Amino acid sequence: MREIELKYRVEDLEALLLALKSRGIELSEPVFQDDQAYAPAGWQFGDSKLGVSFLRLRTVQGCHYFTLKQPADNAQDCLEYETQVTDRQAMHHAALHMGYRPTVRIAKTRRMATLDDCSLCIDEVEGVGGFLEVERMAPDHADAQTIQADLAVFVSSLGIAAIRTDQTYDSLVHAAQE
């Protein structure tokens, strides 16, 4: 399966929350996510991400998740594998031994909702700001551009000020830290 998403910077999260509420979309309670991103040893920010496998270790409410993402057509169309792990530190060392290096730590508070076959994530990323992510899991043969166009229509229909970004959170955090 592939995760196909769009990400929007949202300055007025309250307006977004009101727009979702007016449509009857209920969000989860906020949860804190602590993500450590990893890249292959030879990869640097600014290099293409297409076809490159990246790793992430995420901790949410005491549970740890290991994820591999590999961008396909663009950075927000990724082959994705994720599993829960019991020992974050052991998985960190395994990633290092697989030839990956830590890049940035991403700390965010996330609220989520499900709408038909889409997931909505409202994120407040430390040091970067507020975002709306809309995503759909799709089979490998799905047309990412068509799905992303459908997701963009939904976001536009909310009537809020939102600026689409093609950057991933790790790139945004890295840029903010420079």
mmCIF file of C-alpha atoms in Angstrom:
data_model
loop_
_atom_site.group_PDB
_atom_site.id
_atom_site.type_symbol
_atom_site.label_atom_id
_atom_site.label_comp_id
_atom_site.label_asym_id
_atom_site.label_seq_id
_atom_site.Cartn_x
_atom_site.Cartn_y
_atom_site.Cartn_z
ATOM 1 C CA MET A 1 0.000 0.000 0.000
ATOM 2 C CA ARG A 2 0.988 3.611 -0.547
ATOM 3 C CA GLU A 3 0.238 6.618 1.609
ATOM 4 C CA ILE A 4 -0.806 9.491 -0.656
ATOM 5 C CA GLU A 5 -1.203 12.818 1.105
ATOM 6 C CA LEU A 6 -1.291 16.570 0.864
ATOM 7 C CA LYS A 7 0.026 18.942 3.494
ATOM 8 C CA TYR A 8 -1.115 22.519 4.083
ATOM 9 C CA ARG A 9 0.300 25.202 6.344
ATOM 10 C CA VAL A 10 -2.569 26.705 8.344
ATOM 11 C CA GLU A 11 -2.002 29.938 10.268
ATOM 12 C CA ASP A 12 -5.486 29.969 11.863
ATOM 13 C CA LEU A 13 -6.065 26.524 13.346
ATOM 14 C CA GLU A 14 -9.239 27.741 15.091
ATOM 15 C CA ALA A 15 -10.810 28.573 11.705
ATOM 16 C CA LEU A 16 -9.884 25.081 10.503
ATOM 17 C CA LEU A 17 -11.381 23.458 13.592
ATOM 18 C CA LEU A 18 -14.606 25.455 13.123
ATOM 19 C CA ALA A 19 -14.806 24.498 9.438
ATOM 20 C CA LEU A 20 -14.434 20.812 10.310
ATOM 21 C CA LYS A 21 -16.945 21.048 13.150
ATOM 22 C CA SER A 22 -19.493 22.727 10.855
ATOM 23 C CA ARG A 23 -19.298 19.601 8.661
ATOM 24 C CA GLY A 24 -19.776 17.273 11.611
ATOM 25 C CA ILE A 25 -16.169 16.092 11.515
ATOM 26 C CA GLU A 26 -15.081 15.208 15.028
ATOM 27 C CA LEU A 27 -11.414 15.164 15.911
ATOM 28 C CA SER A 28 -9.636 12.942 18.403
ATOM 29 C CA GLU A 29 -8.151 14.347 21.564
ATOM 30 C CA PRO A 30 -4.684 15.831 21.014
ATOM 31 C CA VAL A 31 -1.773 13.410 21.367
ATOM 32 C CA PHE A 32 1.927 14.216 21.468
ATOM 33 C CA GLN A 33 4.134 12.467 18.908
ATOM 34 C CA ASP A 34 7.913 12.275 19.277
ATOM 35 C CA ASP A 35 9.468 11.346 15.929
ATOM 36 C CA GLN A 36 13.093 10.689 15.089
ATOM 37 C CA ALA A 37 13.731 10.760 11.340
ATOM 38 C CA TYR A 38 16.548 8.803 9.690
ATOM 39 C CA ALA A 39 18.110 8.994 6.234
ATOM 40 C CA PRO A 40 20.608 6.762 4.445
ATOM 41 C CA ALA A 41 24.174 7.703 5.404
ATOM 42 C CA GLY A 42 24.984 9.316 2.031
ATOM 43 C CA TRP A 43 21.761 11.316 1.642
ATOM 44 C CA GLN A 44 21.678 15.058 2.512
ATOM 45 C CA PHE A 45 18.832 17.581 2.762
ATOM 46 C CA GLY A 46 18.425 19.055 -0.708
ATOM 47 C CA ASP A 47 19.022 15.698 -2.438
ATOM 48 C CA SER A 48 16.079 14.052 -4.183
ATOM 49 C CA LYS A 49 13.930 11.858 -1.951
ATOM 50 C CA LEU A 50 12.332 9.920 -4.808
ATOM 51 C CA GLY A 51 13.071 6.211 -4.595
ATOM 52 C CA VAL A 52 15.061 6.624 -1.354
ATOM 53 C CA SER A 53 13.962 4.721 1.762
ATOM 54 C CA PHE A 54 13.692 6.793 4.952
ATOM 55 C CA LEU A 55 13.044 5.547 8.468
ATOM 56 C CA ARG A 56 11.156 6.975 11.417
ATOM 57 C CA LEU A 57 10.858 6.029 15.063
ATOM 58 C CA ARG A 58 7.717 7.457 16.657
ATOM 59 C CA THR A 59 6.578 7.370 20.264
ATOM 60 C CA VAL A 60 2.938 8.075 21.080
ATOM 61 C CA GLN A 61 1.546 7.592 24.586
ATOM 62 C CA GLY A 62 4.313 5.158 25.518
ATOM 63 C CA CYS A 63 4.022 3.054 22.340
ATOM 64 C CA HIS A 64 6.824 2.981 19.762
ATOM 65 C CA TYR A 65 6.416 2.606 16.002
ATOM 66 C CA PHE A 66 9.019 1.912 13.335
ATOM 67 C CA THR A 67 8.189 3.150 9.826
ATOM 68 C CA LEU A 68 9.879 2.903 6.446
ATOM 69 C CA LYS A 69 8.726 5.398 3.808
ATOM 70 C CA GLN A 70 9.914 5.481 0.210
ATOM 71 C CA PRO A 71 8.672 8.410 -1.925
ATOM 72 C CA ALA A 72 7.476 7.384 -5.392
ATOM 73 C CA ASP A 73 6.092 10.071 -7.745
ATOM 74 C CA ASN A 74 6.643 12.873 -5.204
ATOM 75 C CA ALA A 75 7.614 13.299 -1.553
ATOM 76 C CA GLN A 76 3.979 12.915 -0.443
ATOM 77 C CA ASP A 77 3.310 9.690 -2.343
ATOM 78 C CA CYS A 78 5.101 6.995 -0.381
ATOM 79 C CA LEU A 79 5.354 3.264 -0.156
ATOM 80 C CA GLU A 80 4.941 2.751 3.586
ATOM 81 C CA TYR A 81 5.553 -0.044 6.064
ATOM 82 C CA GLU A 82 4.922 0.473 9.769
ATOM 83 C CA THR A 83 5.025 -1.777 12.798
ATOM 84 C CA GLN A 84 4.979 -1.377 16.540
ATOM 85 C CA VAL A 85 8.243 -2.088 18.362
ATOM 86 C CA THR A 86 8.756 -2.653 22.064
ATOM 87 C CA ASP A 87 12.218 -1.135 22.448
ATOM 88 C CA ARG A 88 12.809 2.244 20.792
ATOM 89 C CA GLN A 89 16.491 2.355 21.768
ATOM 90 C CA ALA A 90 17.185 -1.095 20.313
ATOM 91 C CA MET A 91 15.425 -0.091 17.071
ATOM 92 C CA HIS A 92 17.487 3.119 16.969
ATOM 93 C CA HIS A 93 20.694 1.072 17.141
ATOM 94 C CA ALA A 94 19.365 -1.338 14.499
ATOM 95 C CA ALA A 95 18.708 1.631 12.159
ATOM 96 C CA LEU A 96 22.278 2.845 12.682
ATOM 97 C CA HIS A 97 23.625 -0.630 11.860
ATOM 98 C CA MET A 98 21.483 -0.709 8.706
ATOM 99 C CA GLY A 99 23.390 2.343 7.442
ATOM 100 C CA TYR A 100 20.972 5.092 8.478
ATOM 101 C CA ARG A 101 21.750 8.250 10.424
ATOM 102 C CA PRO A 102 19.434 10.399 12.549
ATOM 103 C CA THR A 103 18.476 13.658 10.813
ATOM 104 C CA VAL A 104 15.924 15.667 12.825
ATOM 105 C CA ARG A 105 13.611 15.188 15.766
ATOM 106 C CA ILE A 106 10.005 16.190 15.051
ATOM 107 C CA ALA A 107 7.809 16.970 18.032
ATOM 108 C CA LYS A 108 4.161 17.600 17.339
ATOM 109 C CA THR A 109 0.700 17.523 18.797
ATOM 110 C CA ARG A 110 -1.795 15.760 16.525
ATOM 111 C CA ARG A 111 -5.560 15.527 16.365
ATOM 112 C CA MET A 112 -7.090 13.104 13.873
ATOM 113 C CA ALA A 113 -10.360 12.311 12.126
ATOM 114 C CA THR A 114 -11.501 9.860 9.505
ATOM 115 C CA LEU A 115 -13.742 10.975 6.677
ATOM 116 C CA ASP A 116 -14.888 8.306 4.215
ATOM 117 C CA ASP A 117 -11.608 6.816 2.945
ATOM 118 C CA CYS A 118 -9.418 9.718 4.071
ATOM 119 C CA SER A 119 -7.572 10.551 7.253
ATOM 120 C CA LEU A 120 -7.273 14.123 8.466
ATOM 121 C CA CYS A 121 -4.450 15.193 10.753
ATOM 122 C CA ILE A 122 -4.293 18.590 12.427
ATOM 123 C CA ASP A 123 -0.705 19.044 13.553
ATOM 124 C CA GLU A 124 1.052 21.664 15.646
ATOM 125 C CA VAL A 125 4.722 21.071 14.885
ATOM 126 C CA GLU A 126 7.146 22.573 17.412
ATOM 127 C CA GLY A 127 9.215 25.332 15.834
ATOM 128 C CA VAL A 128 7.335 25.169 12.525
ATOM 129 C CA GLY A 129 3.601 25.864 13.034
ATOM 130 C CA GLY A 130 0.152 24.467 12.274
ATOM 131 C CA PHE A 131 -0.682 22.071 9.459
ATOM 132 C CA LEU A 132 -3.503 20.083 7.939
ATOM 133 C CA GLU A 133 -2.619 16.749 6.375
ATOM 134 C CA VAL A 134 -5.156 14.834 4.330
ATOM 135 C CA GLU A 135 -4.180 11.349 3.288
ATOM 136 C CA ARG A 136 -5.500 8.233 1.691
ATOM 137 C CA MET A 137 -4.027 4.754 1.662
ATOM 138 C CA ALA A 138 -4.099 3.398 -1.883
ATOM 139 C CA PRO A 139 -2.961 0.290 -3.739
ATOM 140 C CA ASP A 140 0.411 0.381 -5.479
ATOM 141 C CA HIS A 141 -1.147 0.874 -8.934
ATOM 142 C CA ALA A 142 -3.256 3.917 -7.925
ATOM 143 C CA ASP A 143 -2.691 7.242 -9.690
ATOM 144 C CA ALA A 144 -1.216 9.538 -7.036
ATOM 145 C CA GLN A 145 -1.906 12.748 -8.955
ATOM 146 C CA THR A 146 -5.620 11.935 -9.272
ATOM 147 C CA ILE A 147 -5.883 11.143 -5.560
ATOM 148 C CA GLN A 148 -3.952 14.295 -4.616
ATOM 149 C CA ALA A 149 -6.269 16.362 -6.848
ATOM 150 C CA ASP A 150 -9.309 14.883 -5.042
ATOM 151 C CA LEU A 151 -7.752 15.675 -1.664
ATOM 152 C CA ALA A 152 -7.042 19.257 -2.804
ATOM 153 C CA VAL A 153 -10.717 19.713 -3.777
ATOM 154 C CA PHE A 154 -11.743 18.676 -0.269
ATOM 155 C CA VAL A 155 -9.329 21.117 1.392
ATOM 156 C CA SER A 156 -10.467 23.916 -0.913
ATOM 157 C CA SER A 157 -14.090 23.200 0.008
ATOM 158 C CA LEU A 158 -13.317 23.981 3.664
ATOM 159 C CA GLY A 159 -13.027 27.677 2.786
ATOM 160 C CA ILE A 160 -10.040 28.308 5.029
ATOM 161 C CA ALA A 161 -6.709 30.009 4.382
ATOM 162 C CA ALA A 162 -4.292 27.146 3.774
ATOM 163 C CA ILE A 163 -1.051 27.103 1.798
ATOM 164 C CA ARG A 164 -0.065 23.789 0.248
ATOM 165 C CA THR A 165 3.493 22.633 0.833
ATOM 166 C CA ASP A 166 5.263 19.770 -0.883
ATOM 167 C CA GLN A 167 7.820 19.532 1.919
ATOM 168 C CA THR A 168 7.802 16.802 4.537
ATOM 169 C CA TYR A 169 7.948 17.609 8.254
ATOM 170 C CA ASP A 170 11.579 16.531 8.470
ATOM 171 C CA SER A 171 12.533 19.027 5.723
ATOM 172 C CA LEU A 172 10.448 21.795 7.325
ATOM 173 C CA VAL A 173 11.997 21.191 10.761
ATOM 174 C CA HIS A 174 15.487 21.052 9.256
ATOM 175 C CA ALA A 175 14.926 24.378 7.444
ATOM 176 C CA ALA A 176 13.577 25.992 10.621
ATOM 177 C CA GLN A 177 16.662 24.891 12.562
ATOM 178 C CA GLU A 178 19.127 26.387 10.087
#
